[in-house]
Short mmCIF file of C-alpha atoms in Angstrom, two decimals:
data_model
loop_
_atom_site.label_atom_id
_atom_site.label_comp_id
_atom_site.label_asym_id
_atom_site.label_seq_id
_atom_site.Cartn_x
_atom_site.Cartn_y
_atom_site.Cartn_z
CA MET A 1 27.19 -21.74 -21.35
CA ILE A 2 28.89 -18.75 -19.76
CA ASN A 3 30.14 -15.98 -22.03
CA ARG A 4 33.47 -14.26 -21.58
CA GLN A 5 32.00 -11.16 -19.90
CA THR A 6 30.10 -13.22 -17.33
CA ALA A 7 33.22 -15.29 -16.64
CA GLU A 8 35.12 -12.07 -15.92
CA TRP A 9 32.41 -10.87 -13.52
CA LEU A 10 32.46 -14.26 -11.80
CA SER A 11 36.22 -14.05 -11.34
CA HIS A 12 35.81 -10.81 -9.36
CA ALA A 13 33.07 -12.17 -7.08
CA ARG A 14 34.37 -13.10 -3.64
CA THR A 15 31.55 -15.31 -2.33
CA PRO A 16 29.70 -18.32 -3.77
CA GLN A 17 26.38 -16.54 -3.20
CA THR A 18 27.47 -13.61 -5.34
CA ARG A 19 28.73 -15.93 -8.09
CA ALA A 20 25.36 -17.74 -8.06
CA ARG A 21 23.49 -14.42 -8.29
CA ILE A 22 25.65 -13.27 -11.19
CA ARG A 23 25.07 -16.54 -13.10
CA GLN A 24 21.33 -16.40 -12.38
CA TRP A 25 20.84 -12.78 -13.45
CA SER A 26 23.15 -13.19 -16.44
CA ARG A 27 20.99 -16.06 -17.75
CA ARG A 28 17.83 -14.04 -17.11
CA ASP A 29 19.34 -11.05 -18.87
CA ASP A 30 20.20 -13.20 -21.90
CA LEU A 31 16.61 -14.53 -21.94
CA SER A 32 15.19 -11.01 -21.70
CA VAL A 33 17.29 -9.94 -24.70
CA VAL A 34 15.93 -12.88 -26.71
CA ILE A 35 12.34 -11.97 -25.76
CA LEU A 36 13.03 -8.34 -26.63
CA LEU A 37 14.41 -9.29 -30.05
CA VAL A 38 11.51 -11.67 -30.75
CA GLY A 39 9.05 -8.92 -29.82
CA PHE A 40 10.85 -6.39 -32.02
CA VAL A 41 10.94 -8.73 -35.01
CA ALA A 42 7.28 -9.71 -34.48
CA PHE A 43 6.24 -6.06 -34.33
CA VAL A 44 8.24 -5.13 -37.45
CA VAL A 45 6.86 -8.14 -39.36
CA ALA A 46 3.30 -7.36 -38.17
CA ILE A 47 3.31 -4.03 -40.02
CA PRO A 48 3.51 -5.38 -43.61
CA VAL A 49 1.39 -8.40 -42.66
CA GLY A 50 -1.28 -6.04 -41.31
CA ILE A 51 -1.15 -3.94 -44.47
CA GLY A 52 -1.48 -7.08 -46.61
CA LEU A 53 -4.39 -8.35 -44.53
CA GLY A 54 -6.03 -4.93 -44.69
CA ILE A 55 -5.86 -4.91 -48.48
CA TRP A 56 -7.13 -8.49 -48.70
CA PHE A 57 -10.01 -7.83 -46.25
CA TRP A 58 -10.95 -4.65 -48.13
CA ILE A 59 -10.99 -6.43 -51.51
CA ASP A 60 -13.03 -9.39 -50.21
CA GLY A 61 -15.27 -7.24 -48.01
CA ILE A 62 -14.25 -9.04 -44.81
CA ASP A 63 -15.05 -7.16 -41.60
CA ARG A 64 -12.77 -8.76 -38.99
CA LEU A 65 -11.02 -6.03 -37.00
CA GLU A 66 -10.18 -8.44 -34.15
CA VAL A 67 -7.52 -9.97 -36.41
CA PHE A 68 -5.64 -6.66 -36.34
CA TYR A 69 -6.10 -6.31 -32.59
CA TRP A 70 -4.54 -9.73 -32.10
CA LEU A 71 -1.78 -9.17 -34.66
CA TYR A 72 -0.58 -5.81 -33.36
CA GLY A 73 -1.56 -6.39 -29.75
CA SER A 74 0.33 -9.66 -29.35
CA SER A 75 3.46 -8.40 -31.09
CA LEU A 76 3.43 -5.16 -29.09
CA GLY A 77 2.75 -7.14 -25.91
CA VAL A 78 5.79 -9.38 -26.45
CA LEU A 79 7.90 -6.31 -27.20
CA LEU A 80 6.77 -4.52 -24.02
CA VAL A 81 7.32 -7.64 -21.90
CA GLY A 82 10.85 -7.87 -23.34
CA VAL A 83 11.54 -4.21 -22.55
CA ALA A 84 10.29 -4.55 -18.97
CA LEU A 85 12.19 -7.79 -18.34
CA ASN A 86 15.37 -6.34 -19.81
CA ALA A 87 15.15 -3.25 -17.62
CA VAL A 88 14.73 -5.34 -14.47
CA THR A 89 17.36 -7.96 -15.30
CA THR A 90 19.97 -5.41 -16.37
CA TYR A 91 19.54 -3.51 -13.10
CA ARG A 92 19.67 -6.71 -11.01
CA LEU A 93 22.71 -8.03 -12.89
CA THR A 94 24.58 -4.77 -12.27
CA GLU A 95 23.59 -4.96 -8.61
CA ALA A 96 24.86 -8.57 -8.40
CA ARG A 97 28.13 -7.74 -10.19
CA PHE A 98 29.05 -5.19 -7.56
CA ALA A 99 27.59 -6.98 -4.51
CA ASP A 100 31.08 -7.90 -3.24
CA GLY A 101 32.63 -4.68 -4.52
CA ARG A 102 34.69 -2.39 -2.36
CA CYS A 103 33.29 1.01 -1.55
CA THR A 104 35.68 3.87 -2.27
CA VAL A 105 35.38 7.63 -2.12
CA GLY A 106 36.98 9.52 -4.98
CA VAL A 107 36.99 12.96 -6.54
CA ILE A 108 35.45 13.93 -9.87
CA ASP A 109 38.26 14.97 -12.23
CA ASP A 110 36.19 15.74 -15.31
CA VAL A 111 32.61 15.86 -16.56
CA ILE A 112 32.35 14.62 -20.15
CA ARG A 113 29.17 15.23 -22.15
CA LEU A 114 28.53 12.27 -24.44
CA PRO A 115 27.33 12.81 -28.01
CA SER A 116 24.41 10.42 -27.51
CA ASN A 117 21.28 11.30 -25.56
CA ASP A 118 19.05 9.06 -23.42
CA VAL A 119 15.65 7.82 -24.61
CA ASP A 120 14.00 11.09 -23.52
CA ALA A 121 16.54 13.12 -25.55
CA ASN A 122 18.26 14.36 -22.40
CA PRO A 123 22.05 14.64 -22.42
CA THR A 124 24.19 11.86 -20.91
CA TYR A 125 27.53 12.25 -19.22
CA GLU A 126 30.54 10.35 -17.96
CA LEU A 127 32.22 11.36 -14.74
CA ALA A 128 35.96 10.77 -14.71
CA VAL A 129 36.81 9.87 -11.12
CA ARG A 130 40.16 9.42 -9.37
CA ALA A 131 40.57 7.81 -5.96
CA THR A 132 43.38 6.76 -3.68
CA SER A 133 43.24 4.61 -0.60
CA PRO A 134 45.69 2.92 1.75
CA GLU A 135 44.79 -0.49 0.22
CA GLN A 136 46.23 0.31 -3.22
CA ALA A 137 49.56 1.61 -4.40
CA ALA A 138 48.37 3.49 -7.50
CA ALA A 139 45.42 5.83 -7.82
CA LEU A 140 42.22 4.32 -9.20
CA SER A 141 40.93 5.89 -12.37
CA ARG A 142 37.27 5.16 -13.10
CA THR A 143 34.50 6.37 -15.38
CA ILE A 144 30.92 6.49 -14.09
CA HIS A 145 28.09 6.79 -16.61
CA TRP A 146 25.63 9.48 -15.59
CA GLY A 147 22.23 9.93 -17.24
CA SER A 148 20.90 13.33 -16.36
CA GLY A 149 17.20 12.43 -16.20
CA ASP A 150 16.35 15.98 -17.23
CA SER A 151 17.67 18.66 -19.57
CA SER A 152 20.19 19.86 -16.99
CA GLY A 153 22.95 17.70 -15.66
CA PRO A 154 26.38 17.81 -14.14
CA ASP A 155 28.60 20.66 -15.16
CA ASP A 156 32.13 21.90 -14.47
CA SER A 157 31.10 22.89 -10.94
CA TRP A 158 31.05 19.15 -10.13
CA ILE A 159 34.81 18.91 -10.71
CA GLY A 160 36.48 18.38 -7.35
CA ARG A 161 33.29 17.05 -5.75
CA ALA A 162 33.64 13.87 -3.68
CA ILE A 163 31.77 10.81 -4.95
CA ARG A 164 31.31 7.30 -3.54
CA PHE A 165 31.48 4.30 -5.88
CA ARG A 166 31.80 0.52 -5.77
CA HIS A 167 34.49 -1.37 -7.67
CA ASN A 168 35.65 -4.97 -7.91
CA THR A 169 39.36 -4.63 -8.71
CA PHE A 170 42.27 -2.44 -7.76
CA ASP A 171 43.45 -2.32 -11.37
CA PRO A 172 44.17 1.39 -11.76
CA ASP A 173 43.06 1.43 -15.39
CA ALA A 174 39.86 -0.67 -15.26
CA GLN A 175 37.82 2.36 -16.32
CA GLN A 176 34.37 0.70 -16.44
CA ASP A 177 34.72 -1.14 -13.11
CA ALA A 178 32.62 1.37 -11.18
CA LEU A 179 29.08 1.73 -9.92
CA PHE A 180 27.78 4.96 -8.40
CA ASP A 181 27.10 4.41 -4.69
CA GLY A 182 26.03 7.86 -3.54
CA TRP A 183 27.66 10.96 -2.21
CA PRO A 184 29.92 10.75 0.85
CA ASP A 185 28.11 13.56 2.60
CA ASP A 186 24.78 11.63 2.43
CA THR A 187 23.71 10.42 5.85
CA GLU A 188 22.05 7.34 4.34
CA ARG A 189 24.16 4.85 2.36
CA SER A 190 22.96 3.55 -1.00
#
């Protein structure tokens, strides 16, 4: 069963190979989310179960530490497998979504600092980008998510800087239809 978001991505794909890749990675991404949720629930449930077992073992004088290794180790293992799979499948799905995308060079209009931080507590940003090309009548307006990766990040000096991105539609207001594709002055394309 294909969800509405996947159906929209499929409608923008121009080749059967790209549509097949999107379907494949979308299914894998859904599976990775299920594994991630199962691992999270197992780990959360393992905490009170471990406490209960610890009390029971203490009262009865049972010395079986391997039970705790298996309980916490297996639940943590499933959680970590889910995290790793989700990271890979999300990246590959994004790559597949924009495989047939058009490459456009635009200019950064604004740098917006988001209120939420990344997992390392570093600030995250959105780059408001505007681009025009001979293929479209209206200017494209896009927003590119930018995780800083460190405590510094883009600032107002980035406004006016040229940026290359991929997009699937020429809809001038499809804000999220953009994937960073490098800087135009790079000699090597992304």
